[in-house]
PDB file of C-alpha atoms in Angstrom:
ATOM      1  CA  UNK V   1      78.644  88.636  12.344  1.00  0.00           C
ATOM      2  CA  UNK V   2      78.025  91.486  14.720  1.00  0.00           C
ATOM      3  CA  UNK V   3      76.581  90.977  18.163  1.00  0.00           C
ATOM      4  CA  UNK V   4      73.153  92.569  18.318  1.00  0.00           C
ATOM      5  CA  UNK V   5      70.275  93.479  20.592  1.00  0.00           C
ATOM      6  CA  UNK V   6      66.713  93.693  19.302  1.00  0.00           C
ATOM      7  CA  UNK V   7      64.476  96.084  21.179  1.00  0.00           C
ATOM      8  CA  UNK V   8      61.327  98.140  20.902  1.00  0.00           C
ATOM      9  CA  UNK V   9      57.841  97.829  22.340  1.00  0.00           C
ATOM     10  CA  UNK V  10      56.322  94.400  22.612  1.00  0.00           C
ATOM     11  CA  UNK V  11      53.794  93.586  19.856  1.00  0.00           C
ATOM     12  CA  UNK V  12      55.782  95.602  17.312  1.00  0.00           C
ATOM     13  CA  UNK V  13      57.431  92.853  15.281  1.00  0.00           C
ATOM     14  CA  UNK V  14      60.543  92.252  17.377  1.00  0.00           C
ATOM     15  CA  UNK V  15      59.841  88.510  17.549  1.00  0.00           C
ATOM     16  CA  UNK V  16      59.491  88.264  13.795  1.00  0.00           C
ATOM     17  CA  UNK V  17      62.812  90.023  13.277  1.00  0.00           C
ATOM     18  CA  UNK V  18      64.482  87.737  15.824  1.00  0.00           C
ATOM     19  CA  UNK V  19      62.996  84.717  14.038  1.00  0.00           C
ATOM     20  CA  UNK V  20      64.747  85.703  10.810  1.00  0.00           C
ATOM     21  CA  UNK V  21      68.058  85.389  12.676  1.00  0.00           C
ATOM     22  CA  UNK V  22      67.334  82.124  14.507  1.00  0.00           C
ATOM     23  CA  UNK V  23      69.356  80.102  11.992  1.00  0.00           C
ATOM     24  CA  UNK V  24      72.153  82.627  11.519  1.00  0.00           C
ATOM     25  CA  UNK V  25      74.417  81.056  14.146  1.00  0.00           C
ATOM     26  CA  UNK V  26      73.752  83.442  17.007  1.00  0.00           C
ATOM     27  CA  UNK V  27      73.592  82.505  20.668  1.00  0.00           C
ATOM     28  CA  UNK V  28      70.116  83.651  21.729  1.00  0.00           C
ATOM     29  CA  UNK V  29      70.085  82.036  25.162  1.00  0.00           C
ATOM     30  CA  UNK V  30      70.126  78.595  26.731  1.00  0.00           C
ATOM     31  CA  UNK V  31      66.386  78.426  27.372  1.00  0.00           C
ATOM     32  CA  UNK V  32      64.126  80.236  24.965  1.00  0.00           C
ATOM     33  CA  UNK V  33      60.578  80.923  26.089  1.00  0.00           C
ATOM     34  CA  UNK V  34      57.969  78.433  24.875  1.00  0.00           C
ATOM     35  CA  UNK V  35      55.130  80.957  25.310  1.00  0.00           C
ATOM     36  CA  UNK V  36      52.981  80.945  22.158  1.00  0.00           C
ATOM     37  CA  UNK V  37      50.126  83.293  22.995  1.00  0.00           C
ATOM     38  CA  UNK V  38      52.000  86.296  21.641  1.00  0.00           C
ATOM     39  CA  UNK V  39      53.550  84.628  18.576  1.00  0.00           C
ATOM     40  CA  UNK V  40      52.784  81.242  16.989  1.00  0.00           C
ATOM     41  CA  UNK V  41      56.437  80.832  15.961  1.00  0.00           C
ATOM     42  CA  UNK V  42      57.782  81.822  19.393  1.00  0.00           C
ATOM     43  CA  UNK V  43      59.140  85.065  20.768  1.00  0.00           C
ATOM     44  CA  UNK V  44      62.849  84.110  20.746  1.00  0.00           C
ATOM     45  CA  UNK V  45      63.438  85.528  24.199  1.00  0.00           C
ATOM     46  CA  UNK V  46      65.701  83.817  26.694  1.00  0.00           C
ATOM     47  CA  UNK V  47      63.999  83.216  30.052  1.00  0.00           C
ATOM     48  CA  UNK V  48      67.164  84.112  31.953  1.00  0.00           C
ATOM     49  CA  UNK V  49      67.471  87.456  30.157  1.00  0.00           C
ATOM     50  CA  UNK V  50      63.798  88.148  30.797  1.00  0.00           C
ATOM     51  CA  UNK V  51      64.302  87.300  34.475  1.00  0.00           C
ATOM     52  CA  UNK V  52      67.292  89.618  34.849  1.00  0.00           C
ATOM     53  CA  UNK V  53      65.433  92.483  33.208  1.00  0.00           C
ATOM     54  CA  UNK V  54      62.408  91.790  35.402  1.00  0.00           C
ATOM     55  CA  UNK V  55      64.609  92.012  38.498  1.00  0.00           C
ATOM     56  CA  UNK V  56      66.058  95.304  37.294  1.00  0.00           C
ATOM     57  CA  UNK V  57      62.658  96.824  36.558  1.00  0.00           C
ATOM     58  CA  UNK V  58      61.145  95.599  39.818  1.00  0.00           C
ATOM     59  CA  UNK V  59      63.384  98.111  41.595  1.00  0.00           C
ATOM     60  CA  UNK V  60      61.944 101.155  39.834  1.00  0.00           C
ATOM     61  CA  UNK V  61      58.268 100.461  39.106  1.00  0.00           C
ATOM     62  CA  UNK V  62      55.494 100.734  41.729  1.00  0.00           C
ATOM     63  CA  UNK V  63      55.001  97.480  43.598  1.00  0.00           C
ATOM     64  CA  UNK V  64      51.657  95.740  43.798  1.00  0.00           C
ATOM     65  CA  UNK V  65      50.685  95.303  47.467  1.00  0.00           C
ATOM     66  CA  UNK V  66      50.102  91.787  48.694  1.00  0.00           C
ATOM     67  CA  UNK V  67      46.588  90.618  49.461  1.00  0.00           C
ATOM     68  CA  UNK V  68      44.728  93.722  48.217  1.00  0.00           C
ATOM     69  CA  UNK V  69      46.955  94.151  45.155  1.00  0.00           C
ATOM     70  CA  UNK V  70      44.893  91.955  42.837  1.00  0.00           C
ATOM     71  CA  UNK V  71      41.795  93.950  43.692  1.00  0.00           C
ATOM     72  CA  UNK V  72      42.959  97.567  43.692  1.00  0.00           C
ATOM     73  CA  UNK V  73      46.368  97.631  41.977  1.00  0.00           C
ATOM     74  CA  UNK V  74      45.989  95.288  39.022  1.00  0.00           C
ATOM     75  CA  UNK V  75      47.472  97.961  36.734  1.00  0.00           C
ATOM     76  CA  UNK V  76      50.861  97.499  38.430  1.00  0.00           C
ATOM     77  CA  UNK V  77      52.781  94.750  36.631  1.00  0.00           C
ATOM     78  CA  UNK V  78      54.303  91.891  38.607  1.00  0.00           C
ATOM     79  CA  UNK V  79      56.851  89.217  37.641  1.00  0.00           C
ATOM     80  CA  UNK V  80      56.927  88.466  33.887  1.00  0.00           C
ATOM     81  CA  UNK V  81      54.540  91.354  33.187  1.00  0.00           C
ATOM     82  CA  UNK V  82      57.064  94.184  33.388  1.00  0.00           C
ATOM     83  CA  UNK V  83      57.538  94.427  29.629  1.00  0.00           C
ATOM     84  CA  UNK V  84      54.363  96.477  30.075  1.00  0.00           C
ATOM     85  CA  UNK V  85      55.930  98.821  32.626  1.00  0.00           C
ATOM     86  CA  UNK V  86      55.867 102.593  32.371  1.00  0.00           C
ATOM     87  CA  UNK V  87      59.314 103.825  33.367  1.00  0.00           C
ATOM     88  CA  UNK V  88      59.862 107.601  33.391  1.00  0.00           C
ATOM     89  CA  UNK V  89      62.760 109.028  31.421  1.00  0.00           C
ATOM     90  CA  UNK V  90      66.094 109.352  33.270  1.00  0.00           C
ATOM     91  CA  UNK V  91      65.158 106.706  35.829  1.00  0.00           C
ATOM     92  CA  UNK V  92      68.336 105.280  37.340  1.00  0.00           C
ATOM     93  CA  UNK V  93      68.212 101.475  37.405  1.00  0.00           C
ATOM     94  CA  UNK V  94      70.739  99.951  39.823  1.00  0.00           C
ATOM     95  CA  UNK V  95      72.231  96.500  39.325  1.00  0.00           C
ATOM     96  CA  UNK V  96      73.492  94.113  41.991  1.00  0.00           C
ATOM     97  CA  UNK V  97      76.791  92.293  41.752  1.00  0.00           C
ATOM     98  CA  UNK V  98      74.921  89.047  41.158  1.00  0.00           C
ATOM     99  CA  UNK V  99      72.960  90.492  38.221  1.00  0.00           C
ATOM    100  CA  UNK V 100      76.057  91.981  36.588  1.00  0.00           C
ATOM    101  CA  UNK V 101      77.883  88.665  37.016  1.00  0.00           C
ATOM    102  CA  UNK V 102      75.088  86.895  35.152  1.00  0.00           C
ATOM    103  CA  UNK V 103      75.042  89.555  32.425  1.00  0.00           C
ATOM    104  CA  UNK V 104      78.810  89.115  32.031  1.00  0.00           C
ATOM    105  CA  UNK V 105      78.375  85.376  31.540  1.00  0.00           C
ATOM    106  CA  UNK V 106      75.636  85.823  28.934  1.00  0.00           C
ATOM    107  CA  UNK V 107      77.522  88.415  26.869  1.00  0.00           C
ATOM    108  CA  UNK V 108      80.617  86.191  26.852  1.00  0.00           C
ATOM    109  CA  UNK V 109      78.752  83.803  24.522  1.00  0.00           C
ATOM    110  CA  UNK V 110      79.593  85.477  21.219  1.00  0.00           C
ATOM    111  CA  UNK V 111      78.222  86.049  18.675  1.00  0.00           C
ATOM    112  CA  UNK V 112      74.988  86.784  20.497  1.00  0.00           C
ATOM    113  CA  UNK V 113      71.611  88.141  19.494  1.00  0.00           C
ATOM    114  CA  UNK V 114      69.398  88.991  22.454  1.00  0.00           C
ATOM    115  CA  UNK V 115      65.825  90.186  22.163  1.00  0.00           C
ATOM    116  CA  UNK V 116      63.646  91.616  24.916  1.00  0.00           C
ATOM    117  CA  UNK V 117      61.322  94.658  24.865  1.00  0.00           C
ATOM    118  CA  UNK V 118      62.553  95.384  28.397  1.00  0.00           C
ATOM    119  CA  UNK V 119      65.937  96.378  26.927  1.00  0.00           C
ATOM    120  CA  UNK V 120      64.184  99.601  25.934  1.00  0.00           C
ATOM    121  CA  UNK V 121      64.472 100.513  29.614  1.00  0.00           C
ATOM    122  CA  UNK V 122      67.344  98.396  30.942  1.00  0.00           C
ATOM    123  CA  UNK V 123      69.923  98.941  28.192  1.00  0.00           C
ATOM    124  CA  UNK V 124      72.102 101.275  30.329  1.00  0.00           C
ATOM    125  CA  UNK V 125      72.683  98.402  32.783  1.00  0.00           C
ATOM    126  CA  UNK V 126      73.774  96.045  29.996  1.00  0.00           C
ATOM    127  CA  UNK V 127      75.927  98.503  28.045  1.00  0.00           C
ATOM    128  CA  UNK V 128      79.189  98.100  30.018  1.00  0.00           C
ATOM    129  CA  UNK V 129      79.178  94.377  29.218  1.00  0.00           C
ATOM    130  CA  UNK V 130      78.319  94.546  25.511  1.00  0.00           C
ATOM    131  CA  UNK V 131      81.121  93.966  23.023  1.00  0.00           C
ATOM    132  CA  UNK V 132      80.964  95.222  19.418  1.00  0.00           C
ATOM    133  CA  UNK V 133      77.191  95.250  19.654  1.00  0.00           C
ATOM    134  CA  UNK V 134      74.741  96.922  17.275  1.00  0.00           C
ATOM    135  CA  UNK V 135      71.118  97.683  18.005  1.00  0.00           C
ATOM    136  CA  UNK V 136      67.992  96.924  15.983  1.00  0.00           C
ATOM    137  CA  UNK V 137      64.922  98.952  16.943  1.00  0.00           C
ATOM    138  CA  UNK V 138      61.645  97.582  15.566  1.00  0.00           C
ATOM    139  CA  UNK V 139      58.417  99.577  15.672  1.00  0.00           C
ATOM    140  CA  UNK V 140      54.964  99.919  14.189  1.00  0.00           C
ATOM    141  CA  UNK V 141      52.049 102.321  14.535  1.00  0.00           C
ATOM    142  CA  UNK V 142      51.349 103.127  18.207  1.00  0.00           C
ATOM    143  CA  UNK V 143      47.595 102.566  17.857  1.00  0.00           C
ATOM    144  CA  UNK V 144      48.127  99.181  16.211  1.00  0.00           C
ATOM    145  CA  UNK V 145      50.637  98.193  18.897  1.00  0.00           C
ATOM    146  CA  UNK V 146      48.239  99.230  21.668  1.00  0.00           C
ATOM    147  CA  UNK V 147      45.405  97.253  20.071  1.00  0.00           C
ATOM    148  CA  UNK V 148      47.633  94.174  19.897  1.00  0.00           C
ATOM    149  CA  UNK V 149      48.684  94.581  23.540  1.00  0.00           C
ATOM    150  CA  UNK V 150      45.055  94.722  24.635  1.00  0.00           C
ATOM    151  CA  UNK V 151      44.177  91.603  22.641  1.00  0.00           C
ATOM    152  CA  UNK V 152      47.086  89.688  24.156  1.00  0.00           C
ATOM    153  CA  UNK V 153      46.185  90.802  27.680  1.00  0.00           C
ATOM    154  CA  UNK V 154      42.762  89.200  27.247  1.00  0.00           C
ATOM    155  CA  UNK V 155      44.012  85.739  26.274  1.00  0.00           C
ATOM    156  CA  UNK V 156      47.510  85.185  27.731  1.00  0.00           C
ATOM    157  CA  UNK V 157      47.212  83.317  31.070  1.00  0.00           C
ATOM    158  CA  UNK V 158      50.132  85.149  32.675  1.00  0.00           C
ATOM    159  CA  UNK V 159      48.366  88.499  32.084  1.00  0.00           C
ATOM    160  CA  UNK V 160      44.960  87.569  33.467  1.00  0.00           C
ATOM    161  CA  UNK V 161      45.596  89.315  36.786  1.00  0.00           C
ATOM    162  CA  UNK V 162      46.990  92.408  35.074  1.00  0.00           C
ATOM    163  CA  UNK V 163      44.806  95.304  34.014  1.00  0.00           C
ATOM    164  CA  UNK V 164      45.763  97.546  31.109  1.00  0.00           C
ATOM    165  CA  UNK V 165      43.645  99.914  29.064  1.00  0.00           C
ATOM    166  CA  UNK V 166      44.168 101.861  25.849  1.00  0.00           C
ATOM    167  CA  UNK V 167      45.713 104.911  27.520  1.00  0.00           C
ATOM    168  CA  UNK V 168      48.217 102.845  29.492  1.00  0.00           C
ATOM    169  CA  UNK V 169      49.177 100.802  26.430  1.00  0.00           C
ATOM    170  CA  UNK V 170      49.914 104.001  24.516  1.00  0.00           C
ATOM    171  CA  UNK V 171      51.885 105.275  27.512  1.00  0.00           C
ATOM    172  CA  UNK V 172      54.043 102.133  27.529  1.00  0.00           C
ATOM    173  CA  UNK V 173      54.697 102.497  23.797  1.00  0.00           C
ATOM    174  CA  UNK V 174      55.553 106.174  24.190  1.00  0.00           C
ATOM    175  CA  UNK V 175      57.941 105.743  27.107  1.00  0.00           C
ATOM    176  CA  UNK V 176      59.833 102.838  25.569  1.00  0.00           C
ATOM    177  CA  UNK V 177      60.594 104.740  22.395  1.00  0.00           C
ATOM    178  CA  UNK V 178      61.324 107.963  24.282  1.00  0.00           C
ATOM    179  CA  UNK V 179      64.090 106.083  26.103  1.00  0.00           C
ATOM    180  CA  UNK V 180      65.435 104.810  22.792  1.00  0.00           C
ATOM    181  CA  UNK V 181      65.223 108.115  20.931  1.00  0.00           C
ATOM    182  CA  UNK V 182      66.283 110.514  23.668  1.00  0.00           C
ATOM    183  CA  UNK V 183      68.898 108.428  25.480  1.00  0.00           C
ATOM    184  CA  UNK V 184      70.012 105.145  23.924  1.00  0.00           C
ATOM    185  CA  UNK V 185      70.451 105.869  20.220  1.00  0.00           C
ATOM    186  CA  UNK V 186      73.263 108.371  20.720  1.00  0.00           C
ATOM    187  CA  UNK V 187      75.656 105.577  21.614  1.00  0.00           C
ATOM    188  CA  UNK V 188      76.444 102.750  19.218  1.00  0.00           C
ATOM    189  CA  UNK V 189      75.173 101.843  15.752  1.00  0.00           C
ATOM    190  CA  UNK V 190      71.414 101.664  15.284  1.00  0.00           C
ATOM    191  CA  UNK V 191      69.084 100.306  12.634  1.00  0.00           C
ATOM    192  CA  UNK V 192      65.445 101.370  12.784  1.00  0.00           C
ATOM    193  CA  UNK V 193      62.950  99.074  11.075  1.00  0.00           C
ATOM    194  CA  UNK V 194      59.228  99.548  10.680  1.00  0.00           C
ATOM    195  CA  UNK V 195      57.221  96.334  10.876  1.00  0.00           C
ATOM    196  CA  UNK V 196      56.143  96.836   7.257  1.00  0.00           C
ATOM    197  CA  UNK V 197      59.781  97.021   6.196  1.00  0.00           C
ATOM    198  CA  UNK V 198      60.707  93.904   8.129  1.00  0.00           C
ATOM    199  CA  UNK V 199      58.288  91.743   6.122  1.00  0.00           C
ATOM    200  CA  UNK V 200      59.868  92.708   2.775  1.00  0.00           C
ATOM    201  CA  UNK V 201      63.041  91.413   1.109  1.00  0.00           C
ATOM    202  CA  UNK V 202      64.576  94.930   0.866  1.00  0.00           C
ATOM    203  CA  UNK V 203      64.006  95.473   4.582  1.00  0.00           C
ATOM    204  CA  UNK V 204      65.550  92.133   5.496  1.00  0.00           C
ATOM    205  CA  UNK V 205      68.500  92.856   3.204  1.00  0.00           C
ATOM    206  CA  UNK V 206      69.098  96.076   5.138  1.00  0.00           C
ATOM    207  CA  UNK V 207      69.064  94.032   8.334  1.00  0.00           C
ATOM    208  CA  UNK V 208      71.474  91.433   6.921  1.00  0.00           C
ATOM    209  CA  UNK V 209      73.920  94.090   5.768  1.00  0.00           C
ATOM    210  CA  UNK V 210      73.710  95.929   9.075  1.00  0.00           C
ATOM    211  CA  UNK V 211      74.473  92.930  11.300  1.00  0.00           C
ATOM    212  CA  UNK V 212      76.664  91.189   8.713  1.00  0.00           C
ATOM    213  CA  UNK V 213      74.788  87.916   9.088  1.00  0.00           C
ATOM    214  CA  UNK V 214      72.424  85.784   7.034  1.00  0.00           C
ATOM    215  CA  UNK V 215      68.701  86.312   7.502  1.00  0.00           C
ATOM    216  CA  UNK V 216      65.931  83.867   6.712  1.00  0.00           C
ATOM    217  CA  UNK V 217      63.773  85.507   4.067  1.00  0.00           C
ATOM    218  CA  UNK V 218      61.125  82.800   4.368  1.00  0.00           C
ATOM    219  CA  UNK V 219      60.137  83.728   7.937  1.00  0.00           C
ATOM    220  CA  UNK V 220      58.052  86.912   7.618  1.00  0.00           C
ATOM    221  CA  UNK V 221      54.378  86.218   7.071  1.00  0.00           C
ATOM    222  CA  UNK V 222      52.266  89.397   6.771  1.00  0.00           C
ATOM    223  CA  UNK V 223      49.127  87.336   7.398  1.00  0.00           C
ATOM    224  CA  UNK V 224      50.200  86.879  11.024  1.00  0.00           C
ATOM    225  CA  UNK V 225      49.575  90.562  11.607  1.00  0.00           C
ATOM    226  CA  UNK V 226      46.037  90.340  12.976  1.00  0.00           C
ATOM    227  CA  UNK V 227      45.798  93.743  14.632  1.00  0.00           C
ATOM    228  CA  UNK V 228      45.418  97.120  13.029  1.00  0.00           C
ATOM    229  CA  UNK V 229      44.101 100.386  14.360  1.00  0.00           C
ATOM    230  CA  UNK V 230      44.085 103.911  13.020  1.00  0.00           C
ATOM    231  CA  UNK V 231      42.611 105.306  16.230  1.00  0.00           C
ATOM    232  CA  UNK V 232      43.815 108.705  17.339  1.00  0.00           C
ATOM    233  CA  UNK V 233      46.758 108.654  19.733  1.00  0.00           C
ATOM    234  CA  UNK V 234      48.366 111.382  21.808  1.00  0.00           C
ATOM    235  CA  UNK V 235      50.275 114.135  20.058  1.00  0.00           C
ATOM    236  CA  UNK V 236      53.445 112.967  21.786  1.00  0.00           C
ATOM    237  CA  UNK V 237      53.047 109.387  20.532  1.00  0.00           C
ATOM    238  CA  UNK V 238      52.366 110.638  17.011  1.00  0.00           C
ATOM    239  CA  UNK V 239      55.464 112.822  17.110  1.00  0.00           C
ATOM    240  CA  UNK V 240      57.625 109.917  18.269  1.00  0.00           C
ATOM    241  CA  UNK V 241      56.191 107.676  15.559  1.00  0.00           C
ATOM    242  CA  UNK V 242      57.036 110.212  12.851  1.00  0.00           C
ATOM    243  CA  UNK V 243      60.579 110.484  14.182  1.00  0.00           C
ATOM    244  CA  UNK V 244      60.975 106.708  14.099  1.00  0.00           C
ATOM    245  CA  UNK V 245      59.685 106.622  10.514  1.00  0.00           C
ATOM    246  CA  UNK V 246      62.255 109.229   9.508  1.00  0.00           C
ATOM    247  CA  UNK V 247      65.096 107.248  11.089  1.00  0.00           C
ATOM    248  CA  UNK V 248      63.896 104.122   9.297  1.00  0.00           C
ATOM    249  CA  UNK V 249      63.443 105.974   5.990  1.00  0.00           C
ATOM    250  CA  UNK V 250      59.905 104.651   5.994  1.00  0.00           C
ATOM    251  CA  UNK V 251      57.097 106.416   4.208  1.00  0.00           C
ATOM    252  CA  UNK V 252      53.516 105.688   5.157  1.00  0.00           C
ATOM    253  CA  UNK V 253      51.507 104.192   2.251  1.00  0.00           C
ATOM    254  CA  UNK V 254      48.951 106.502   0.710  1.00  0.00           C
ATOM    255  CA  UNK V 255      45.579 104.915   0.057  1.00  0.00           C
ATOM    256  CA  UNK V 256      43.320 106.266  -2.648  1.00  0.00           C
TER     257      UNK V 256
END
């Protein structure tokens, strides 16, 4: 079994992919999130890993002012909301000695499989502590992802004081995959999986062969995908999506 990190924008199928590995024997964390608003089966994210990545991102994203923040700066994410951050390319994210000590302890628990959309930004901080680790990047159409983000923001309690619109959701999607495509993927072994591939036996077989571990073929349920949008997105987002499809060897279905 190879150690692995699962990353990509939230609402893209990363939780489903992590769920297929839940019984493979990986250490995924001591305290997995029990949040069920985003995924009925769970999101398979460790609270401690989320917390560390939140701390890292808090240093580089605009802060929400106290008192007036919930009135005039609701678009600035606060604690636990920073998976919806927009972090410019080439942003240097510093790490304290305490954070790196905690990362060292987590990555000592091999074999590990950690999943967090925030890795799309924070991976450079984690890299020095990763051992024989491969990377699984999961994605789906940017418009569909944005639609799913907006739906979640309306019903998840922890997002009720956070404001996000279509344009910002597309921006988050775009920046996360720009970091992956333009910076991260040039180091280490990468597998790119479209959501539609991850719900098929051939796609899961590719995953199993890549990480050298057993996957649970019974997990994926296409009916859980309740969001779809073919709305027009920015030219940049469309270009990134096509590049991801090429890396995943995924061909868009043609409808008559």
